Amino acid sequence: MLRRVLQEIKGSTEPIDLNQLARNLKLERTVLDSMIEFWVRKGKLQDLQLEVAEAMACYSPSCGGSCSPTQCPHVGSMPRSFTIQLQE
Amino acid sequence: MVDTPISPTSPVVTYDTSLETEIAHLSVIIQENPTLNQQYTPRWLAIQLLESDSTLSAELHQHADLLQQAEASRARIIAHYQEEPDILLAEQRYNFVHQLTNQVLTRPDGNQLTFSDKVDQIVTHRYWGLPIFLGLMWLVFKMTADLSAPMVDWIDGTVAGPITNRVMTILAMLGLSGSWLEGLLVDGVIAGVGGVLVFVPVLMALYLALALLEDSGYMARAALVMERPMRVVGLPGKSFLPMVVGFGCTVPAYYATRILDNERDRILTGLLAPFMSCGARLPVYLLFGTIFFPENPGLVVFGMYLLGILIAIGLGLGLSRTLFAESEQSPLIMELPPYRLPTPRNIWMQIKNRTWAFIRKAWTVILSMSILIWLLMAIPITGSGSFADTDIEDSAFATIANIVAPAFAPLGFGSWEASSSLITGFIAKEVIISTQAQIFAVAEADEPFEETTMFEDVSEIVTSFGAAVLDTLKSIPLIIGIDLLGESDEAEPSALMTAIRQHFDEVSGGHGALAALAFLVFVLTYAPCMVAAAAERQELGDRWMWFSVIGQTGLAWVLALFVFQGGLLFFG
Amino acid sequence: MPPLTIALAGNPNTGKSTIFNALTGSRQRVGNWPGKTIERKAGMFKHDGFELEIVDLPGTYSLSAYSLEEEIARDFIIKATPAGVVNVLDATNLERNLYLTTQILETGVPTMLVLNMYDQATARQYRIDTAALSTALHGILIVQTSASRGEGLETLKQTIVTFAQQQANRRKPHGRYPNQPHQPSCHV
Ligand SMILES: Nc1nc2c(ncn2[C@@H]2O[C@H](COP(=O)(O)OP(=O)(O)OP(=O)(O)O)[C@@H](O)[C@H]2O)c(=O)[nH]1
Ligand SMILES: [Mg+2]
């Protein structure tokens, strides 16, 4: 199932909503979340909120570093989103 | 409560045979080593080694043999499954847990669509999603314009009336009436900074509307809808993030392009981001919308935002097929948070933070620009005036602006008054307003200044504030198009608004509204502000910075020409 | 002999601290984990003349030592070798919570389960076959609680004592857990 999740995402041509993906795979939403987290840790998925927070670090110190992305005014209001990590 | 003895033998989760073989193999080695056997549970350690847990590998560095064996085991597993062991192990753990849960848990059908899911299917629909998004955005700008109008009038009245009076009264007491200091304070600082601060209620109303959409959870859906046009343009879905940032400010948008994986996407996104109308451009849209289209300024603002997006899409289509080769697309996965009632606290925090940033900018960038512009307007170049006592037409400011003014003539606003504000607007787009406010404050026939007492001023501020609050409340039903009170009294246009209207009418040969539209299109499109250009230079390099500055200004000129001359053909 | 130590482990927000407070009352020591900025709460639990030290571990979704919380929870379970782990689960979220359970069980530390938030699970008409769950996990002890409402806490206290006594009897003075498989089973 874990690998199905990644395949499903890779094979999609449309933006995917996590609720929809959980329904398609007949997975509990919280379980899907933990699988997504697994792939983020493995470096196969990118957590875009973290990426943006990192990219903003030199624009506004409150965005980068060790603080949470929610403290960054430009990132906090952004929806949490992920994408396939193309190259390592 | 269940109480059966713990079975000492078999593990709870058993993995595939090939995995178990390697686990057993490593476990034996661990067991045969007394230290390790004492310190760790062999099976656990074996599994961790297969997962190539880095903390453990560090702890076990003196057991080189074991680590080597573990590497060999991993290699065998990878060769067998074409997959890393930790993924396999996690997958099989997930499967175990999934089966176990199915076995022990019974519950009502959880796969039914919730209300939130049903709403999502509509608002993120492939075809309806976009119209719904646009409709909501139109509502946002209508609400912004309607809700803020009374307060804008109040601040405008307060700045032009009581505050100016107070300053002049104090200066008169100090015997500085008519001095250059009075000019600097009244025509420079108060006109310039005040002219921009007038728009604080506008921004607050916009931030209120946006915060409502964000806090309720809709914005995440909008992002999903916005992601599709990105693909059309040939950009990966995630480049919508810098674009969203761009609606706030173009500067961070350039930094946000760093999330893109390759240079092509980064540059293309960076080139398109400035077309997302930033918060600084909103006051300009709204001021001109109110002056020239008083019945529907919100529609003008909405139109400008939409036009920016359309320009970006068109340009993206062009650039991605010519200058840049198509790049790999990667799908976007998005979390749609459950809909909820926005909390006043969250909303207030958002309004406060963003508005405060705007006010800070007014006190720094705009204040210094106002002083600089006042200086330039005070220095005579031609004519017979002296410093701070010259006809503005003869000032250094007008002289410089007159050089470029003819270039704007075909666009309908070839005067030094209009073109100068576009030049100063390169510093920051709000300065377009502060500059015009200064120009027309100076040019204004000096009204006879009537001395007022402090008490009169304060009570004037308070009573007009009360009236403004009342008008704001009255305007709420108007947003949804219901005129509850049956009276839609047009606010009196301020002195600045009247002056701008007259000026554009004059300079365009009687087509003021058309010239104003061309002016707005120019403001939307032309070079990003100085700070943004610096950010672009840092992120994309010199070449692309100049490409943006020159290219966008050229494009702005062509589009504005198109609007004005095309408009003349149709309506002229 | 110092009292045995029992660790409370589980996913974030499953009610570990609520249970910890219910077990230890005012007999708590609050500090930080060595070298970490994360709060460490330990306390004494007394029941039926039996005394135990309870440690409230930070909430984690796995034991992979990826985040600070995971590292603390894992190091404590592996290195401090508590006499047992009380794994607190959110009964409304069984599947996600059980993933951590499988990892805790793999460490070989004796474990019992608390299905907390049972009130909410009941409200959602979830029915959990605890007997089957216990059997599948080789006879693990399971208690259902609604800690914030104080429901099931008496049973929990008694079960923890039973659980700890089992461990005390089995435990060698200085060793790992003797009830571990000597030969890893391998179904070929
Ligand atoms: N409905 C319900 N709520 C509970 C129950 N037990 C705890 N809660 C609530 O769940 C929330 C989290 O409880 P905590 O005890 O802080 O959870 P925790 O596991 O210590 O959380 P972390 O330390 O963050 O991992 C609190 O608001 C509790 O009041 C329960 O049985 N039923
Ligand atoms: Mg806690």
PDB file of C-alpha atoms in Angstrom, chain B residues 1-15 17 20-21 23-24 27-28 31 37-45 47-48 51 53 55-56 59 89-91 93-94 96-108, chain C residues 63-65 74-75 78-79 94-95 98-99 102-103 105-108 111 124-134 136-143 155 159 162 166-167 170 174-177 179-188:
ATOM      1  CA  MET B   1      -9.422  -6.536  29.464  1.00  0.00           C
ATOM      2  CA  VAL B   2      -7.700  -9.596  28.175  1.00  0.00           C
ATOM      3  CA  ASP B   3      -5.075 -11.509  30.025  1.00  0.00           C
ATOM      4  CA  THR B   4      -3.306 -14.303  28.245  1.00  0.00           C
ATOM      5  CA  PRO B   5       0.372 -15.022  28.733  1.00  0.00           C
ATOM      6  CA  ILE B   6       2.752 -13.372  26.323  1.00  0.00           C
ATOM      7  CA  SER B   7       3.923 -15.831  23.770  1.00  0.00           C
ATOM      8  CA  PRO B   8       7.688 -15.945  23.950  1.00  0.00           C
ATOM      9  CA  THR B   9       8.436 -17.276  20.516  1.00  0.00           C
ATOM     10  CA  SER B  10       7.170 -15.841  17.266  1.00  0.00           C
ATOM     11  CA  PRO B  11       7.367 -12.160  16.395  1.00  0.00           C
ATOM     12  CA  VAL B  12       4.153 -10.215  15.961  1.00  0.00           C
ATOM     13  CA  VAL B  13       4.932  -8.964  12.484  1.00  0.00           C
ATOM     14  CA  THR B  14       6.531 -11.464  10.174  1.00  0.00           C
ATOM     15  CA  TYR B  15       7.901 -10.194   6.902  1.00  0.00           C
ATOM     16  CA  THR B  17      10.510 -14.965   3.516  1.00  0.00           C
ATOM     17  CA  GLU B  20      13.042 -12.929   7.245  1.00  0.00           C
ATOM     18  CA  THR B  21      15.994 -14.955   5.983  1.00  0.00           C
ATOM     19  CA  ILE B  23      16.780 -10.876   9.555  1.00  0.00           C
ATOM     20  CA  ALA B  24      17.502 -14.371  10.879  1.00  0.00           C
ATOM     21  CA  SER B  27      20.128 -12.013  14.347  1.00  0.00           C
ATOM     22  CA  VAL B  28      22.356 -15.043  14.666  1.00  0.00           C
ATOM     23  CA  GLN B  31      23.306 -13.309  19.317  1.00  0.00           C
ATOM     24  CA  ASN B  37      23.227  -9.703  22.653  1.00  0.00           C
ATOM     25  CA  GLN B  38      23.282  -8.123  26.084  1.00  0.00           C
ATOM     26  CA  GLN B  39      22.664  -4.621  24.790  1.00  0.00           C
ATOM     27  CA  TYR B  40      20.073  -5.121  22.078  1.00  0.00           C
ATOM     28  CA  THR B  41      17.168  -7.308  21.141  1.00  0.00           C
ATOM     29  CA  PRO B  42      18.710  -9.246  18.248  1.00  0.00           C
ATOM     30  CA  ARG B  43      15.698  -9.223  15.951  1.00  0.00           C
ATOM     31  CA  TRP B  44      15.170  -5.511  16.481  1.00  0.00           C
ATOM     32  CA  LEU B  45      18.803  -4.704  15.821  1.00  0.00           C
ATOM     33  CA  ILE B  47      15.770  -4.995  11.359  1.00  0.00           C
ATOM     34  CA  GLN B  48      17.325  -1.621  12.133  1.00  0.00           C
ATOM     35  CA  GLU B  51      16.761  -0.285   7.410  1.00  0.00           C
ATOM     36  CA  ASP B  53      19.507   3.322  10.498  1.00  0.00           C
ATOM     37  CA  THR B  55      22.316   6.519  14.356  1.00  0.00           C
ATOM     38  CA  LEU B  56      22.773   2.837  14.956  1.00  0.00           C
ATOM     39  CA  GLU B  59      26.925   3.332  17.516  1.00  0.00           C
ATOM     40  CA  LEU B  89       9.732  -3.358   5.849  1.00  0.00           C
ATOM     41  CA  ALA B  90       7.573  -0.274   6.349  1.00  0.00           C
ATOM     42  CA  GLU B  91       5.213  -1.411   3.614  1.00  0.00           C
ATOM     43  CA  ARG B  93       4.247  -3.241   8.618  1.00  0.00           C
ATOM     44  CA  TYR B  94       1.556  -1.028   7.100  1.00  0.00           C
ATOM     45  CA  PHE B  96      -0.006  -5.955   8.746  1.00  0.00           C
ATOM     46  CA  VAL B  97      -1.609  -3.061  10.582  1.00  0.00           C
ATOM     47  CA  HIS B  98      -4.166  -2.585   7.822  1.00  0.00           C
ATOM     48  CA  GLN B  99      -5.259  -6.213   7.938  1.00  0.00           C
ATOM     49  CA  LEU B 100      -5.274  -6.238  11.700  1.00  0.00           C
ATOM     50  CA  THR B 101      -7.450  -3.124  11.826  1.00  0.00           C
ATOM     51  CA  ASN B 102      -9.890  -4.558   9.305  1.00  0.00           C
ATOM     52  CA  GLN B 103     -10.098  -7.631  11.471  1.00  0.00           C
ATOM     53  CA  VAL B 104     -10.740  -5.982  14.835  1.00  0.00           C
ATOM     54  CA  LEU B 105     -12.495  -2.735  13.986  1.00  0.00           C
ATOM     55  CA  THR B 106     -16.082  -2.432  12.834  1.00  0.00           C
ATOM     56  CA  ARG B 107     -17.570   0.934  12.165  1.00  0.00           C
ATOM     57  CA  PRO B 108     -20.245   2.665  10.164  1.00  0.00           C
TER      58      PRO B 108
ATOM     59  CA  LEU C  63      10.613   5.070  16.260  1.00  0.00           C
ATOM     60  CA  SER C  64      12.964   5.864  13.390  1.00  0.00           C
ATOM     61  CA  ALA C  65      14.956   8.482  15.319  1.00  0.00           C
ATOM     62  CA  ARG C  74      13.482   5.435  21.020  1.00  0.00           C
ATOM     63  CA  ASP C  75      16.582   5.975  23.119  1.00  0.00           C
ATOM     64  CA  ILE C  78      16.125   0.886  23.837  1.00  0.00           C
ATOM     65  CA  LYS C  79      18.787   2.218  26.163  1.00  0.00           C
ATOM     66  CA  LEU C  94      -6.507   2.718  15.429  1.00  0.00           C
ATOM     67  CA  GLU C  95      -4.722   1.972  12.169  1.00  0.00           C
ATOM     68  CA  LEU C  98      -0.944   0.591  15.570  1.00  0.00           C
ATOM     69  CA  TYR C  99       1.980   1.286  13.258  1.00  0.00           C
ATOM     70  CA  THR C 102       4.409  -2.774  15.760  1.00  0.00           C
ATOM     71  CA  GLN C 103       7.667  -0.868  16.084  1.00  0.00           C
ATOM     72  CA  LEU C 105       6.813  -4.571  19.877  1.00  0.00           C
ATOM     73  CA  GLU C 106       9.826  -5.128  17.638  1.00  0.00           C
ATOM     74  CA  THR C 107      12.115  -3.598  20.238  1.00  0.00           C
ATOM     75  CA  GLY C 108      11.265  -6.567  22.431  1.00  0.00           C
ATOM     76  CA  THR C 111       4.268  -3.778  26.124  1.00  0.00           C
ATOM     77  CA  ARG C 124     -18.653   7.419  16.286  1.00  0.00           C
ATOM     78  CA  GLN C 125     -20.051   3.907  16.675  1.00  0.00           C
ATOM     79  CA  TYR C 126     -16.677   2.255  16.321  1.00  0.00           C
ATOM     80  CA  ARG C 127     -16.511  -1.225  17.783  1.00  0.00           C
ATOM     81  CA  ILE C 128     -13.118  -2.657  18.594  1.00  0.00           C
ATOM     82  CA  ASP C 129     -12.745  -6.371  19.203  1.00  0.00           C
ATOM     83  CA  THR C 130     -10.104  -6.137  21.918  1.00  0.00           C
ATOM     84  CA  ALA C 131      -9.979  -9.898  22.376  1.00  0.00           C
ATOM     85  CA  ALA C 132      -9.091 -10.397  18.736  1.00  0.00           C
ATOM     86  CA  LEU C 133      -6.591  -7.542  18.878  1.00  0.00           C
ATOM     87  CA  SER C 134      -4.954  -9.065  21.926  1.00  0.00           C
ATOM     88  CA  ALA C 136      -3.250 -11.050  17.120  1.00  0.00           C
ATOM     89  CA  LEU C 137      -0.610  -9.318  19.222  1.00  0.00           C
ATOM     90  CA  HIS C 138       0.210 -12.510  21.092  1.00  0.00           C
ATOM     91  CA  GLY C 139      -1.902 -11.947  24.161  1.00  0.00           C
ATOM     92  CA  ILE C 140      -0.948  -8.370  24.858  1.00  0.00           C
ATOM     93  CA  LEU C 141      -2.791  -6.705  27.771  1.00  0.00           C
ATOM     94  CA  ILE C 142      -5.346  -4.160  26.592  1.00  0.00           C
ATOM     95  CA  VAL C 143      -7.341  -1.592  28.576  1.00  0.00           C
ATOM     96  CA  THR C 155      -8.946  -0.891  35.545  1.00  0.00           C
ATOM     97  CA  THR C 159      -3.688  -3.744  34.855  1.00  0.00           C
ATOM     98  CA  THR C 162      -0.429  -6.803  36.961  1.00  0.00           C
ATOM     99  CA  GLN C 166       4.719  -9.976  35.364  1.00  0.00           C
ATOM    100  CA  GLN C 167       7.836  -8.071  34.322  1.00  0.00           C
ATOM    101  CA  ARG C 170      10.567 -12.360  34.656  1.00  0.00           C
ATOM    102  CA  HIS C 174      21.003  -6.998  34.842  1.00  0.00           C
ATOM    103  CA  GLY C 175      19.840  -8.359  31.585  1.00  0.00           C
ATOM    104  CA  ARG C 176      17.598  -7.826  28.666  1.00  0.00           C
ATOM    105  CA  TYR C 177      14.186  -9.346  28.710  1.00  0.00           C
ATOM    106  CA  ASN C 179      11.192 -13.726  27.396  1.00  0.00           C
ATOM    107  CA  GLN C 180      12.672 -12.899  24.044  1.00  0.00           C
ATOM    108  CA  PRO C 181      12.920 -15.511  21.332  1.00  0.00           C
ATOM    109  CA  HIS C 182      16.303 -17.151  21.472  1.00  0.00           C
ATOM    110  CA  GLN C 183      16.008 -18.238  17.927  1.00  0.00           C
ATOM    111  CA  PRO C 184      14.295 -15.756  15.627  1.00  0.00           C
ATOM    112  CA  SER C 185      11.456 -17.613  14.050  1.00  0.00           C
ATOM    113  CA  CYS C 186      11.587 -17.898  10.352  1.00  0.00           C
ATOM    114  CA  HIS C 187       8.658 -19.323   8.508  1.00  0.00           C
ATOM    115  CA  VAL C 188      10.044 -20.865   5.390  1.00  0.00           C
TER     116      VAL C 188
END
